[in-house]
PDB file of C-alpha atoms in Angstrom:
ATOM      1  CA  MET A   1      -0.040  -0.227   0.167  1.00  0.00           C
ATOM      2  CA  SER A   2       1.201   3.218  -0.933  1.00  0.00           C
ATOM      3  CA  GLN A   3       1.160   5.559   1.446  1.00  0.00           C
ATOM      4  CA  ALA A   4       0.413   9.478   1.231  1.00  0.00           C
ATOM      5  CA  HIS A   5       1.536  12.749   3.219  1.00  0.00           C
ATOM      6  CA  ILE A   6      -1.526  14.989   4.981  1.00  0.00           C
ATOM      7  CA  GLY A   7      -1.728  17.369   2.517  1.00  0.00           C
ATOM      8  CA  ASP A   8      -1.304  14.847  -0.637  1.00  0.00           C
ATOM      9  CA  SER A   9      -3.565  13.267   0.025  1.00  0.00           C
ATOM     10  CA  GLU A  10      -6.385  11.998  -1.862  1.00  0.00           C
ATOM     11  CA  PHE A  11      -8.660  12.850   1.080  1.00  0.00           C
ATOM     12  CA  ASP A  12      -6.934  16.835   1.150  1.00  0.00           C
ATOM     13  CA  ARG A  13      -6.844  17.210  -2.108  1.00  0.00           C
ATOM     14  CA  ASP A  14     -10.666  16.359  -2.517  1.00  0.00           C
ATOM     15  CA  THR A  15     -11.229  18.362   0.968  1.00  0.00           C
ATOM     16  CA  THR A  16      -9.955  21.463  -0.283  1.00  0.00           C
ATOM     17  CA  VAL A  17     -11.207  24.774   0.098  1.00  0.00           C
ATOM     18  CA  ARG A  18     -11.072  28.107  -1.969  1.00  0.00           C
ATOM     19  CA  THR A  19     -11.115  31.332  -0.048  1.00  0.00           C
ATOM     20  CA  ARG A  20     -13.674  33.434  -2.579  1.00  0.00           C
ATOM     21  CA  GLU A  21     -13.045  35.871   0.308  1.00  0.00           C
ATOM     22  CA  PRO A  22     -13.065  36.486   4.277  1.00  0.00           C
ATOM     23  CA  GLY A  23     -15.981  33.849   5.551  1.00  0.00           C
ATOM     24  CA  VAL A  24     -16.647  33.016   1.705  1.00  0.00           C
ATOM     25  CA  PHE A  25     -14.967  29.275   0.191  1.00  0.00           C
ATOM     26  CA  GLU A  26     -15.902  27.518  -3.028  1.00  0.00           C
ATOM     27  CA  ALA A  27     -15.580  23.100  -3.242  1.00  0.00           C
ATOM     28  CA  ASP A  28     -15.730  20.553  -4.954  1.00  0.00           C
ATOM     29  CA  ILE A  29     -17.656  18.051  -4.690  1.00  0.00           C
ATOM     30  CA  SER A  30     -16.051  14.107  -5.645  1.00  0.00           C
ATOM     31  CA  GLN A  31     -17.927  11.877  -6.472  1.00  0.00           C
ATOM     32  CA  ARG A  32     -14.849   9.701  -5.584  1.00  0.00           C
ATOM     33  CA  TRP A  33     -17.440   9.571  -1.437  1.00  0.00           C
ATOM     34  CA  SER A  34     -20.550   8.020  -2.517  1.00  0.00           C
ATOM     35  CA  ILE A  35     -21.875   4.817  -1.132  1.00  0.00           C
ATOM     36  CA  ILE A  36     -25.401   3.906  -2.355  1.00  0.00           C
ATOM     37  CA  GLY A  37     -25.153   7.442  -4.707  1.00  0.00           C
ATOM     38  CA  ALA A  38     -25.465   9.855  -2.055  1.00  0.00           C
ATOM     39  CA  ILE A  39     -22.132  11.244  -0.431  1.00  0.00           C
ATOM     40  CA  ASN A  40     -20.448  10.636   2.575  1.00  0.00           C
ATOM     41  CA  GLY A  41     -21.860  12.690   5.341  1.00  0.00           C
ATOM     42  CA  GLY A  42     -18.603  11.913   6.757  1.00  0.00           C
ATOM     43  CA  TYR A  43     -16.740  13.371   3.627  1.00  0.00           C
ATOM     44  CA  LEU A  44     -19.020  16.697   3.954  1.00  0.00           C
ATOM     45  CA  ASN A  45     -18.301  16.314   7.718  1.00  0.00           C
ATOM     46  CA  ALA A  46     -14.717  17.228   6.786  1.00  0.00           C
ATOM     47  CA  LEU A  47     -15.238  19.761   4.271  1.00  0.00           C
ATOM     48  CA  LEU A  48     -17.311  21.428   6.166  1.00  0.00           C
ATOM     49  CA  GLY A  49     -14.795  21.790   9.128  1.00  0.00           C
ATOM     50  CA  ARG A  50     -11.613  21.910   7.221  1.00  0.00           C
ATOM     51  CA  ALA A  51     -13.338  25.257   5.875  1.00  0.00           C
ATOM     52  CA  LEU A  52     -14.640  26.863   9.482  1.00  0.00           C
ATOM     53  CA  ALA A  53     -10.854  25.794  10.770  1.00  0.00           C
ATOM     54  CA  HIS A  54      -9.461  28.243   7.911  1.00  0.00           C
ATOM     55  CA  THR A  55     -11.696  30.598   9.803  1.00  0.00           C
ATOM     56  CA  LEU A  56     -11.150  30.850  13.731  1.00  0.00           C
ATOM     57  CA  PRO A  57      -8.230  31.455  15.276  1.00  0.00           C
ATOM     58  CA  HIS A  58      -7.448  28.017  16.533  1.00  0.00           C
ATOM     59  CA  PRO A  59      -6.595  24.929  14.872  1.00  0.00           C
ATOM     60  CA  ASP A  60      -8.847  21.535  15.835  1.00  0.00           C
ATOM     61  CA  PRO A  61     -11.664  20.841  16.053  1.00  0.00           C
ATOM     62  CA  PHE A  62     -13.632  19.807  19.432  1.00  0.00           C
ATOM     63  CA  THR A  63     -16.684  19.335  19.460  1.00  0.00           C
ATOM     64  CA  VAL A  64     -18.785  19.624  15.643  1.00  0.00           C
ATOM     65  CA  THR A  65     -22.315  19.475  15.117  1.00  0.00           C
ATOM     66  CA  ALA A  66     -23.902  19.029  11.184  1.00  0.00           C
ATOM     67  CA  HIS A  67     -27.503  19.383   9.363  1.00  0.00           C
ATOM     68  CA  PHE A  68     -27.801  17.726   6.972  1.00  0.00           C
ATOM     69  CA  LEU A  69     -30.994  19.353   5.487  1.00  0.00           C
ATOM     70  CA  THR A  70     -30.715  18.324   1.800  1.00  0.00           C
ATOM     71  CA  ALA A  71     -28.784  16.348  -0.684  1.00  0.00           C
ATOM     72  CA  THR A  72     -25.717  17.474  -1.313  1.00  0.00           C
ATOM     73  CA  ARG A  73     -24.318  16.140  -4.926  1.00  0.00           C
ATOM     74  CA  PRO A  74     -21.302  16.057  -7.421  1.00  0.00           C
ATOM     75  CA  GLY A  75     -19.616  18.912  -8.299  1.00  0.00           C
ATOM     76  CA  PRO A  76     -19.385  22.702  -6.868  1.00  0.00           C
ATOM     77  CA  ALA A  77     -20.668  24.417  -3.834  1.00  0.00           C
ATOM     78  CA  VAL A  78     -20.019  27.559  -1.982  1.00  0.00           C
ATOM     79  CA  ILE A  79     -19.341  27.370   2.149  1.00  0.00           C
ATOM     80  CA  ARG A  80     -20.141  30.185   3.915  1.00  0.00           C
ATOM     81  CA  THR A  81     -18.415  30.390   7.070  1.00  0.00           C
ATOM     82  CA  ALA A  82     -19.204  33.179  11.001  1.00  0.00           C
ATOM     83  CA  VAL A  83     -17.120  33.708  14.006  1.00  0.00           C
ATOM     84  CA  ALA A  84     -18.858  33.426  17.145  1.00  0.00           C
ATOM     85  CA  ARG A  85     -17.061  33.661  19.562  1.00  0.00           C
ATOM     86  CA  ALA A  86     -13.253  33.882  19.626  1.00  0.00           C
ATOM     87  CA  GLY A  87     -11.698  33.704  23.435  1.00  0.00           C
ATOM     88  CA  ASN A  88      -8.429  32.392  24.131  1.00  0.00           C
ATOM     89  CA  THR A  89      -8.798  28.807  23.971  1.00  0.00           C
ATOM     90  CA  LEU A  90     -11.810  27.844  22.473  1.00  0.00           C
ATOM     91  CA  SER A  91     -13.362  30.103  19.425  1.00  0.00           C
ATOM     92  CA  THR A  92     -16.459  28.868  18.182  1.00  0.00           C
ATOM     93  CA  GLY A  93     -18.625  29.721  14.540  1.00  0.00           C
ATOM     94  CA  SER A  94     -20.710  28.597  12.157  1.00  0.00           C
ATOM     95  CA  ALA A  95     -20.299  27.153   8.014  1.00  0.00           C
ATOM     96  CA  SER A  96     -23.354  26.476   4.872  1.00  0.00           C
ATOM     97  CA  LEU A  97     -23.080  24.838   2.567  1.00  0.00           C
ATOM     98  CA  PHE A  98     -24.478  25.829  -0.311  1.00  0.00           C
ATOM     99  CA  GLN A  99     -25.651  24.375  -3.798  1.00  0.00           C
ATOM    100  CA  ALA A 100     -27.137  25.720  -7.086  1.00  0.00           C
ATOM    101  CA  ASP A 101     -31.274  23.333  -7.213  1.00  0.00           C
ATOM    102  CA  ALA A 102     -31.902  22.560 -11.028  1.00  0.00           C
ATOM    103  CA  ASN A 103     -33.033  25.945 -11.479  1.00  0.00           C
ATOM    104  CA  GLY A 104     -29.738  28.346  -9.890  1.00  0.00           C
ATOM    105  CA  ASP A 105     -31.409  28.943  -7.778  1.00  0.00           C
ATOM    106  CA  GLU A 106     -29.008  28.668  -4.322  1.00  0.00           C
ATOM    107  CA  VAL A 107     -29.744  25.954  -1.297  1.00  0.00           C
ATOM    108  CA  GLU A 108     -28.029  25.553   1.325  1.00  0.00           C
ATOM    109  CA  ARG A 109     -27.747  21.887   1.814  1.00  0.00           C
ATOM    110  CA  ILE A 110     -25.612  21.264   5.419  1.00  0.00           C
ATOM    111  CA  ARG A 111     -25.350  23.809   8.257  1.00  0.00           C
ATOM    112  CA  PHE A 112     -22.645  23.307  10.751  1.00  0.00           C
ATOM    113  CA  LEU A 113     -21.268  24.437  14.041  1.00  0.00           C
ATOM    114  CA  GLY A 114     -18.213  24.073  15.148  1.00  0.00           C
ATOM    115  CA  THR A 115     -15.390  24.464  18.616  1.00  0.00           C
ATOM    116  CA  TYR A 116     -12.093  24.887  18.184  1.00  0.00           C
ATOM    117  CA  GLY A 117      -8.650  24.071  20.441  1.00  0.00           C
ATOM    118  CA  ASP A 118      -6.008  23.544  20.996  1.00  0.00           C
ATOM    119  CA  LEU A 119      -5.179  19.534  21.434  1.00  0.00           C
ATOM    120  CA  THR A 120      -1.734  19.796  21.867  1.00  0.00           C
ATOM    121  CA  ALA A 121      -1.994  22.113  24.571  1.00  0.00           C
ATOM    122  CA  LEU A 122      -4.619  20.371  26.915  1.00  0.00           C
ATOM    123  CA  PRO A 123      -3.146  18.034  30.238  1.00  0.00           C
ATOM    124  CA  GLU A 124      -2.154  14.727  29.575  1.00  0.00           C
ATOM    125  CA  ASP A 125      -4.725  12.998  32.242  1.00  0.00           C
ATOM    126  CA  VAL A 126      -7.385  11.208  30.931  1.00  0.00           C
ATOM    127  CA  ARG A 127      -9.638   9.507  33.875  1.00  0.00           C
ATOM    128  CA  THR A 128     -12.155   7.095  32.133  1.00  0.00           C
ATOM    129  CA  SER A 129     -14.237   4.007  32.622  1.00  0.00           C
ATOM    130  CA  ALA A 130     -14.049   3.125  28.544  1.00  0.00           C
ATOM    131  CA  LYS A 131     -12.174   0.123  26.369  1.00  0.00           C
ATOM    132  CA  PRO A 132     -10.976  -0.058  23.578  1.00  0.00           C
ATOM    133  CA  PRO A 133     -13.445  -2.776  21.219  1.00  0.00           C
ATOM    134  CA  VAL A 134     -11.155  -6.235  20.813  1.00  0.00           C
ATOM    135  CA  LEU A 135     -10.728  -6.804  17.111  1.00  0.00           C
ATOM    136  CA  PRO A 136      -8.779 -10.333  15.792  1.00  0.00           C
ATOM    137  CA  PRO A 137      -5.680  -7.988  14.424  1.00  0.00           C
ATOM    138  CA  TYR A 138      -6.053  -5.812  10.904  1.00  0.00           C
ATOM    139  CA  GLU A 139      -4.262  -8.553   8.578  1.00  0.00           C
ATOM    140  CA  ARG A 140      -7.351 -11.353  10.224  1.00  0.00           C
ATOM    141  CA  CYS A 141     -10.236  -9.147   8.838  1.00  0.00           C
ATOM    142  CA  PRO A 142     -12.194  -9.165   5.581  1.00  0.00           C
ATOM    143  CA  GLY A 143     -11.907  -5.396   3.979  1.00  0.00           C
ATOM    144  CA  MET A 144     -14.928  -3.828   2.827  1.00  0.00           C
ATOM    145  CA  LYS A 145     -13.482  -4.921  -0.919  1.00  0.00           C
ATOM    146  CA  ASP A 146     -14.649  -8.307   0.367  1.00  0.00           C
ATOM    147  CA  ALA A 147     -18.467  -8.157  -0.160  1.00  0.00           C
ATOM    148  CA  PRO A 148     -20.524 -10.510  -2.075  1.00  0.00           C
ATOM    149  CA  ASP A 149     -22.412 -10.163  -4.717  1.00  0.00           C
ATOM    150  CA  GLY A 150     -25.724  -8.965  -3.727  1.00  0.00           C
ATOM    151  CA  ALA A 151     -24.212  -7.870   0.382  1.00  0.00           C
ATOM    152  CA  PRO A 152     -25.939  -4.207   0.939  1.00  0.00           C
ATOM    153  CA  VAL A 153     -22.695  -2.216  -0.329  1.00  0.00           C
ATOM    154  CA  PRO A 154     -21.147  -3.351  -3.115  1.00  0.00           C
ATOM    155  CA  GLY A 155     -17.462  -3.788  -3.314  1.00  0.00           C
ATOM    156  CA  ASP A 156     -17.408  -1.311  -6.245  1.00  0.00           C
ATOM    157  CA  VAL A 157     -18.840   1.772  -4.301  1.00  0.00           C
ATOM    158  CA  ASP A 158     -16.257   4.459  -5.075  1.00  0.00           C
ATOM    159  CA  LEU A 159     -16.365   5.587  -1.745  1.00  0.00           C
ATOM    160  CA  ILE A 160     -15.033   1.934  -0.243  1.00  0.00           C
ATOM    161  CA  GLN A 161     -12.058   2.066  -2.955  1.00  0.00           C
ATOM    162  CA  ARG A 162     -10.503   5.191  -1.184  1.00  0.00           C
ATOM    163  CA  LEU A 163     -10.599   3.149   2.096  1.00  0.00           C
ATOM    164  CA  ASP A 164      -8.370   0.057   3.556  1.00  0.00           C
ATOM    165  CA  SER A 165     -11.097  -0.464   6.574  1.00  0.00           C
ATOM    166  CA  ARG A 166     -11.980  -4.111   7.331  1.00  0.00           C
ATOM    167  CA  LEU A 167     -14.655  -5.642   9.656  1.00  0.00           C
ATOM    168  CA  ASP A 168     -14.736  -8.021  12.733  1.00  0.00           C
ATOM    169  CA  PRO A 169     -16.195 -11.398  11.374  1.00  0.00           C
ATOM    170  CA  ALA A 170     -18.573 -10.917  14.408  1.00  0.00           C
ATOM    171  CA  THR A 171     -20.304  -8.111  12.917  1.00  0.00           C
ATOM    172  CA  ALA A 172     -20.016  -8.582   8.718  1.00  0.00           C
ATOM    173  CA  GLY A 173     -22.793 -11.595   9.625  1.00  0.00           C
ATOM    174  CA  TRP A 174     -25.533  -9.271   7.296  1.00  0.00           C
ATOM    175  CA  ALA A 175     -23.284  -9.384   3.626  1.00  0.00           C
ATOM    176  CA  LEU A 176     -23.399 -13.090   3.984  1.00  0.00           C
ATOM    177  CA  GLY A 177     -26.830 -12.897   4.554  1.00  0.00           C
ATOM    178  CA  SER A 178     -27.565 -13.663   8.548  1.00  0.00           C
ATOM    179  CA  PRO A 179     -27.504 -10.450  10.264  1.00  0.00           C
ATOM    180  CA  SER A 180     -26.682 -10.573  13.943  1.00  0.00           C
ATOM    181  CA  GLY A 181     -29.889  -7.925  14.961  1.00  0.00           C
ATOM    182  CA  ASN A 182     -27.302  -5.961  17.460  1.00  0.00           C
ATOM    183  CA  GLY A 183     -27.318  -3.615  15.713  1.00  0.00           C
ATOM    184  CA  GLU A 184     -23.208  -3.509  16.077  1.00  0.00           C
ATOM    185  CA  MET A 185     -20.829  -2.310  13.764  1.00  0.00           C
ATOM    186  CA  ARG A 186     -16.820  -2.853  14.540  1.00  0.00           C
ATOM    187  CA  GLY A 187     -13.290  -2.511  12.769  1.00  0.00           C
ATOM    188  CA  TRP A 188     -10.468  -1.192  11.983  1.00  0.00           C
ATOM    189  CA  PHE A 189     -10.421   1.948   9.870  1.00  0.00           C
ATOM    190  CA  ALA A 190      -7.363   3.546   7.314  1.00  0.00           C
ATOM    191  CA  PHE A 191      -7.601   5.201   4.525  1.00  0.00           C
ATOM    192  CA  ALA A 192      -6.384   3.663   1.407  1.00  0.00           C
ATOM    193  CA  ASP A 193      -3.725   5.321   0.441  1.00  0.00           C
ATOM    194  CA  GLY A 194      -2.476   5.216   3.515  1.00  0.00           C
ATOM    195  CA  ARG A 195      -2.721   8.655   4.942  1.00  0.00           C
ATOM    196  CA  ASP A 196      -2.625   9.060   8.581  1.00  0.00           C
ATOM    197  CA  LEU A 197      -5.220  10.142  10.664  1.00  0.00           C
ATOM    198  CA  ASP A 198      -5.416  13.549  11.631  1.00  0.00           C
ATOM    199  CA  PRO A 199      -8.318  15.371  14.259  1.00  0.00           C
ATOM    200  CA  LEU A 200      -9.831  16.457  10.617  1.00  0.00           C
ATOM    201  CA  GLY A 201      -9.756  12.881   9.216  1.00  0.00           C
ATOM    202  CA  LEU A 202     -11.590  12.029  12.779  1.00  0.00           C
ATOM    203  CA  LEU A 203     -14.000  14.329  11.191  1.00  0.00           C
ATOM    204  CA  MET A 204     -15.305  11.288   9.157  1.00  0.00           C
ATOM    205  CA  VAL A 205     -14.732   8.389  10.361  1.00  0.00           C
ATOM    206  CA  GLY A 206     -17.390   8.522  12.644  1.00  0.00           C
ATOM    207  CA  ASP A 207     -20.354   7.852   9.598  1.00  0.00           C
ATOM    208  CA  ALA A 208     -16.966   5.581   7.058  1.00  0.00           C
ATOM    209  CA  LEU A 209     -18.459   2.157   8.637  1.00  0.00           C
ATOM    210  CA  PRO A 210     -20.746   0.121   7.060  1.00  0.00           C
ATOM    211  CA  PRO A 211     -24.492   1.160   9.090  1.00  0.00           C
ATOM    212  CA  THR A 212     -25.902  -0.012  11.881  1.00  0.00           C
ATOM    213  CA  ALA A 213     -29.057  -0.880  10.197  1.00  0.00           C
ATOM    214  CA  PHE A 214     -27.268  -3.748   8.500  1.00  0.00           C
ATOM    215  CA  ASP A 215     -26.387  -5.710  11.699  1.00  0.00           C
ATOM    216  CA  LEU A 216     -30.571  -4.954  12.626  1.00  0.00           C
ATOM    217  CA  GLY A 217     -31.411  -6.825   8.824  1.00  0.00           C
ATOM    218  CA  LEU A 218     -32.108  -3.943   6.730  1.00  0.00           C
ATOM    219  CA  LYS A 219     -31.029  -2.790   3.132  1.00  0.00           C
ATOM    220  CA  GLY A 220     -30.576   0.747   1.817  1.00  0.00           C
ATOM    221  CA  TRP A 221     -29.711   4.432   2.106  1.00  0.00           C
ATOM    222  CA  VAL A 222     -29.269   5.240   5.359  1.00  0.00           C
ATOM    223  CA  PRO A 223     -29.445   9.317   5.632  1.00  0.00           C
ATOM    224  CA  THR A 224     -27.911  11.307   8.795  1.00  0.00           C
ATOM    225  CA  VAL A 225     -29.878  13.791  10.148  1.00  0.00           C
ATOM    226  CA  GLU A 226     -28.056  15.290  12.542  1.00  0.00           C
ATOM    227  CA  LEU A 227     -23.916  14.533  13.035  1.00  0.00           C
ATOM    228  CA  THR A 228     -22.351  14.958  16.059  1.00  0.00           C
ATOM    229  CA  THR A 229     -18.160  14.497  16.580  1.00  0.00           C
ATOM    230  CA  HIS A 230     -16.238  14.996  19.953  1.00  0.00           C
ATOM    231  CA  VAL A 231     -12.605  15.158  19.198  1.00  0.00           C
ATOM    232  CA  ARG A 232     -10.176  14.254  21.799  1.00  0.00           C
ATOM    233  CA  ALA A 233      -6.299  13.687  20.632  1.00  0.00           C
ATOM    234  CA  ARG A 234      -4.882  13.666  17.609  1.00  0.00           C
ATOM    235  CA  PRO A 235      -4.059  10.092  16.903  1.00  0.00           C
ATOM    236  CA  ALA A 236      -1.140   7.779  16.302  1.00  0.00           C
ATOM    237  CA  PRO A 237      -0.662   6.424  13.398  1.00  0.00           C
ATOM    238  CA  GLY A 238      -1.895   3.635  12.373  1.00  0.00           C
ATOM    239  CA  PRO A 239      -5.342   1.782  11.847  1.00  0.00           C
ATOM    240  CA  LEU A 240      -8.163   3.103  14.130  1.00  0.00           C
ATOM    241  CA  ARG A 241     -10.781   0.618  15.253  1.00  0.00           C
ATOM    242  CA  VAL A 242     -13.952   1.766  15.686  1.00  0.00           C
ATOM    243  CA  ALA A 243     -17.089   0.304  17.420  1.00  0.00           C
ATOM    244  CA  ILE A 244     -20.799   2.053  16.511  1.00  0.00           C
ATOM    245  CA  THR A 245     -23.842   0.179  18.117  1.00  0.00           C
ATOM    246  CA  THR A 246     -27.394   1.938  17.432  1.00  0.00           C
ATOM    247  CA  ARG A 247     -29.607   0.678  20.834  1.00  0.00           C
ATOM    248  CA  ASN A 248     -32.684   2.466  19.741  1.00  0.00           C
ATOM    249  CA  LEU A 249     -34.783   2.187  16.414  1.00  0.00           C
ATOM    250  CA  ALA A 250     -38.102   3.376  17.051  1.00  0.00           C
ATOM    251  CA  GLY A 251     -40.941   5.619  14.234  1.00  0.00           C
ATOM    252  CA  GLY A 252     -38.133   5.729  11.767  1.00  0.00           C
ATOM    253  CA  PHE A 253     -35.392   6.466  13.077  1.00  0.00           C
ATOM    254  CA  LEU A 254     -31.842   6.036  14.800  1.00  0.00           C
ATOM    255  CA  GLU A 255     -28.612   6.392  16.731  1.00  0.00           C
ATOM    256  CA  GLU A 256     -25.181   5.753  15.933  1.00  0.00           C
ATOM    257  CA  ASP A 257     -22.447   5.741  18.747  1.00  0.00           C
ATOM    258  CA  ALA A 258     -18.906   5.197  18.211  1.00  0.00           C
ATOM    259  CA  ASP A 259     -16.159   5.590  19.420  1.00  0.00           C
ATOM    260  CA  ILE A 260     -12.707   6.092  18.048  1.00  0.00           C
ATOM    261  CA  TRP A 261      -9.725   4.322  19.280  1.00  0.00           C
ATOM    262  CA  ASP A 262      -6.229   4.995  18.297  1.00  0.00           C
ATOM    263  CA  SER A 263      -3.616   2.235  18.649  1.00  0.00           C
ATOM    264  CA  ALA A 264      -1.773   3.848  21.657  1.00  0.00           C
ATOM    265  CA  ASP A 265      -4.737   3.177  23.045  1.00  0.00           C
ATOM    266  CA  ARG A 266      -6.192   6.230  23.450  1.00  0.00           C
ATOM    267  CA  LEU A 267     -10.026   7.053  22.970  1.00  0.00           C
ATOM    268  CA  VAL A 268      -9.353  10.109  20.186  1.00  0.00           C
ATOM    269  CA  ALA A 269     -13.322   9.926  19.002  1.00  0.00           C
ATOM    270  CA  GLN A 270     -16.264   9.964  19.859  1.00  0.00           C
ATOM    271  CA  SER A 271     -19.776  10.504  18.112  1.00  0.00           C
ATOM    272  CA  ARG A 272     -23.281  10.300  17.426  1.00  0.00           C
ATOM    273  CA  GLN A 273     -26.154  10.629  14.959  1.00  0.00           C
ATOM    274  CA  LEU A 274     -29.379  10.599  13.999  1.00  0.00           C
ATOM    275  CA  ALA A 275     -30.119   8.273  10.879  1.00  0.00           C
ATOM    276  CA  ARG A 276     -33.485   7.443   8.924  1.00  0.00           C
ATOM    277  CA  ALA A 277     -34.159   3.993   8.625  1.00  0.00           C
ATOM    278  CA  PRO A 278     -34.005   2.717   5.080  1.00  0.00           C
ATOM    279  CA  ARG A 279     -37.704   2.461   3.516  1.00  0.00           C
ATOM    280  CA  GLY A 280     -37.006  -0.236   1.312  1.00  0.00           C
TER     281      GLY A 280
END
């Protein structure tokens, strides 16, 4: 596997924003990060996170929340940002992504709110009862590209080609037609080009494994309504371990809670999203 460094990887190129004027950026939404015909919400989360990082005085996202208003399409977009508060240790701002509709009218696709700081300035004291998931070694877990024909996520999905993530066989029964019904997904996350993870990349990870709806026996697109991510530390090099659970599917909606661990056994990010259950 090739090794892409932060700044020159496919992920970095596809989350690039260009300054049109202060607080206004242009971006190109890439089809390469789509799944079942839809642009991945984690990729869009990172794109908006990059635009807001260019606006605020602090470098690292601490907590961000994105509300997905309408479906984002591949192609040009405009991101408008605003600073709500700039303090000594934390700054908060917003970003909204807009695209033109078929009539040429501007439509807001995503509204994003984030608080940023400096992860390197945080104290090292950690007191936690959380434990990393126990997974088979990375090389012994099947890749998402290995899903058989007829699985809910076919191997030729564009997003899957960008990743070299591996699933815990205990939560991959859905790919063989035998979902557990527990609403769990566990696995390793890595970029296919070898890019190491940074705080911006962490904004994608909680929405990058197959949805827990597949483990519940459902098939089809699981659109994100709202996604919140807490970044706790800069990850050490190497693949991340991700554990995602759903405890409640009701009224056609479900939550996904993700814990993200690095190779040094640190909980580096947590996320929760509300998503619409597949209608098929």
